[in-house]
Short mmCIF file of N, CA and C in Angstrom, two decimals:
data_model
loop_
_atom_site.label_atom_id
_atom_site.label_comp_id
_atom_site.label_asym_id
_atom_site.label_seq_id
_atom_site.Cartn_x
_atom_site.Cartn_y
_atom_site.Cartn_z
N UNK P 1 -50.88 -12.58 56.91
CA UNK P 1 -52.29 -12.60 56.67
C UNK P 1 -52.61 -11.90 55.42
N UNK P 2 -53.54 -12.28 54.50
CA UNK P 2 -53.97 -11.44 53.50
C UNK P 2 -55.44 -11.07 53.77
N UNK P 3 -55.82 -9.78 53.56
CA UNK P 3 -57.12 -9.24 53.92
C UNK P 3 -57.63 -8.96 52.71
N UNK P 4 -58.91 -9.61 52.27
CA UNK P 4 -59.45 -9.52 50.99
C UNK P 4 -60.39 -8.19 50.82
N UNK P 5 -60.50 -7.70 49.80
CA UNK P 5 -61.60 -6.59 49.44
C UNK P 5 -62.88 -7.40 49.44
N UNK P 6 -63.77 -6.63 50.09
CA UNK P 6 -65.19 -7.23 50.20
C UNK P 6 -66.36 -6.39 49.93
N UNK P 7 -67.51 -6.69 49.93
CA UNK P 7 -68.72 -5.78 49.90
C UNK P 7 -69.56 -6.10 50.93
N UNK P 8 -69.68 -5.12 51.56
CA UNK P 8 -70.60 -5.08 52.80
C UNK P 8 -72.02 -5.08 52.54
N UNK P 9 -72.81 -5.81 53.02
CA UNK P 9 -74.35 -5.75 52.77
C UNK P 9 -75.20 -5.71 54.17
N UNK P 10 -76.26 -4.97 54.25
CA UNK P 10 -77.08 -5.06 55.32
C UNK P 10 -77.93 -6.12 55.43
N UNK P 11 -77.52 -7.17 56.03
CA UNK P 11 -78.38 -8.61 56.03
C UNK P 11 -79.55 -8.32 57.00
N UNK P 12 -79.75 -7.41 58.00
CA UNK P 12 -80.80 -7.17 58.77
C UNK P 12 -81.91 -6.75 57.83
N UNK P 13 -81.37 -5.44 57.09
CA UNK P 13 -82.44 -4.86 56.14
C UNK P 13 -82.79 -5.98 54.99
N UNK P 14 -81.88 -6.74 54.79
CA UNK P 14 -82.47 -7.56 53.57
C UNK P 14 -83.41 -8.59 54.09
N UNK P 15 -83.26 -9.21 55.38
CA UNK P 15 -84.09 -10.19 55.96
C UNK P 15 -85.39 -9.32 56.09
N UNK P 16 -85.56 -8.32 56.54
CA UNK P 16 -86.79 -7.62 56.77
C UNK P 16 -87.63 -7.43 55.60
N UNK P 17 -86.82 -6.88 54.48
CA UNK P 17 -87.60 -6.93 53.20
C UNK P 17 -88.11 -8.27 52.67
N UNK P 18 -87.16 -9.20 52.63
CA UNK P 18 -87.48 -10.69 52.28
C UNK P 18 -88.96 -11.03 53.08
N UNK P 19 -88.89 -10.83 54.53
CA UNK P 19 -90.05 -11.19 55.13
C UNK P 19 -91.20 -10.41 54.66
N UNK P 20 -91.28 -9.13 54.47
CA UNK P 20 -92.37 -8.46 53.82
C UNK P 20 -92.85 -8.91 52.69
N UNK P 21 -92.09 -9.38 51.78
CA UNK P 21 -92.22 -9.85 50.62
C UNK P 21 -92.94 -11.21 50.65
N UNK P 22 -92.35 -12.14 51.43
CA UNK P 22 -93.02 -13.53 51.77
C UNK P 22 -94.47 -13.38 52.31
N UNK P 23 -94.64 -12.49 53.27
CA UNK P 23 -96.06 -12.41 53.74
C UNK P 23 -96.90 -11.81 52.80
N UNK P 24 -96.49 -11.03 51.99
CA UNK P 24 -97.24 -10.17 50.83
C UNK P 24 -97.65 -11.39 49.83
N UNK P 25 -96.71 -12.29 49.49
CA UNK P 25 -96.94 -13.38 48.79
C UNK P 25 -98.06 -14.27 49.28
N UNK P 26 -97.96 -14.53 50.56
CA UNK P 26 -98.95 -15.40 51.25
C UNK P 26 -100.29 -14.70 51.10
N UNK P 27 -100.50 -13.49 51.36
CA UNK P 27 -101.55 -12.87 51.18
C UNK P 27 -102.17 -12.55 49.92
N UNK P 28 -101.38 -12.26 49.00
CA UNK P 28 -101.69 -12.25 47.49
C UNK P 28 -100.91 -13.08 46.61
N UNK P 29 -101.28 -14.50 46.59
CA UNK P 29 -100.21 -15.32 45.72
C UNK P 29 -100.13 -15.15 44.31
N UNK P 30 -101.04 -14.14 43.65
CA UNK P 30 -100.83 -13.89 42.29
C UNK P 30 -100.02 -12.79 41.98
N UNK P 31 -99.60 -12.02 42.95
CA UNK P 31 -98.88 -10.84 42.84
C UNK P 31 -97.34 -11.24 42.33
N UNK P 32 -96.71 -10.61 41.51
CA UNK P 32 -95.35 -10.61 41.07
C UNK P 32 -94.43 -9.64 41.87
N UNK P 33 -93.55 -10.38 42.53
CA UNK P 33 -92.47 -9.50 43.37
C UNK P 33 -91.34 -8.87 42.28
N UNK P 34 -91.04 -7.71 42.61
CA UNK P 34 -90.07 -7.10 41.74
C UNK P 34 -88.80 -7.10 42.64
N UNK P 35 -87.72 -6.74 41.90
CA UNK P 35 -86.48 -6.62 42.61
C UNK P 35 -86.51 -5.38 43.46
N UNK P 36 -85.63 -5.50 44.49
CA UNK P 36 -85.59 -4.36 45.45
C UNK P 36 -83.93 -4.34 45.70
N UNK P 37 -83.36 -3.39 45.08
CA UNK P 37 -81.90 -3.22 45.32
C UNK P 37 -81.69 -2.54 46.61
N UNK P 38 -80.70 -3.09 47.27
CA UNK P 38 -80.20 -2.39 48.55
C UNK P 38 -78.80 -1.78 48.29
N UNK P 39 -78.36 -0.90 49.07
CA UNK P 39 -77.24 -0.21 49.04
C UNK P 39 -76.22 -1.22 49.48
N UNK P 40 -75.05 -1.16 49.05
CA UNK P 40 -73.90 -2.00 49.33
C UNK P 40 -72.70 -0.98 49.61
N UNK P 41 -71.59 -1.44 50.26
CA UNK P 41 -70.47 -0.57 50.42
C UNK P 41 -69.20 -1.57 50.26
N UNK P 42 -68.17 -0.96 49.44
CA UNK P 42 -67.20 -1.53 49.07
C UNK P 42 -65.98 -1.39 50.13
N UNK P 43 -65.41 -2.42 50.67
CA UNK P 43 -64.63 -2.47 51.59
C UNK P 43 -63.18 -2.74 51.17
N UNK P 44 -62.42 -1.92 50.70
CA UNK P 44 -61.11 -1.91 50.25
C UNK P 44 -60.06 -2.23 51.12
N UNK P 45 -59.40 -3.54 51.10
CA UNK P 45 -58.52 -4.03 52.04
C UNK P 45 -56.98 -4.21 51.12
N UNK P 46 -56.12 -4.78 51.99
CA UNK P 46 -54.81 -4.93 51.31
C UNK P 46 -54.61 -5.70 50.07
N UNK P 47 -55.60 -6.38 49.58
CA UNK P 47 -55.53 -7.27 48.44
C UNK P 47 -55.68 -6.37 47.26
N UNK P 48 -56.38 -5.10 47.41
CA UNK P 48 -56.53 -4.14 46.21
C UNK P 48 -55.07 -3.50 45.90
N UNK P 49 -54.85 -3.40 44.58
CA UNK P 49 -53.52 -2.82 44.25
C UNK P 49 -53.70 -1.22 44.57
N UNK P 50 -52.59 -0.73 44.85
CA UNK P 50 -52.67 0.78 44.79
C UNK P 50 -52.37 1.24 43.54
N UNK P 51 -53.24 2.45 43.24
CA UNK P 51 -53.22 2.96 41.99
C UNK P 51 -52.47 4.25 42.14
N UNK P 52 -51.52 4.62 41.09
CA UNK P 52 -50.62 5.86 41.22
C UNK P 52 -51.66 7.02 40.73
#
């Protein structure tokens, strides 16, 4: 079995921020939404080559 390296994201936090932005856009349709970066975490598994 091959275990792939992946990036972990907090989908609960993403959903919460998304709903806040949607509700704000409903209240203020002319408002421009800005990007909201969320922290991610690299999960290195067996697919990543070992470095010397």
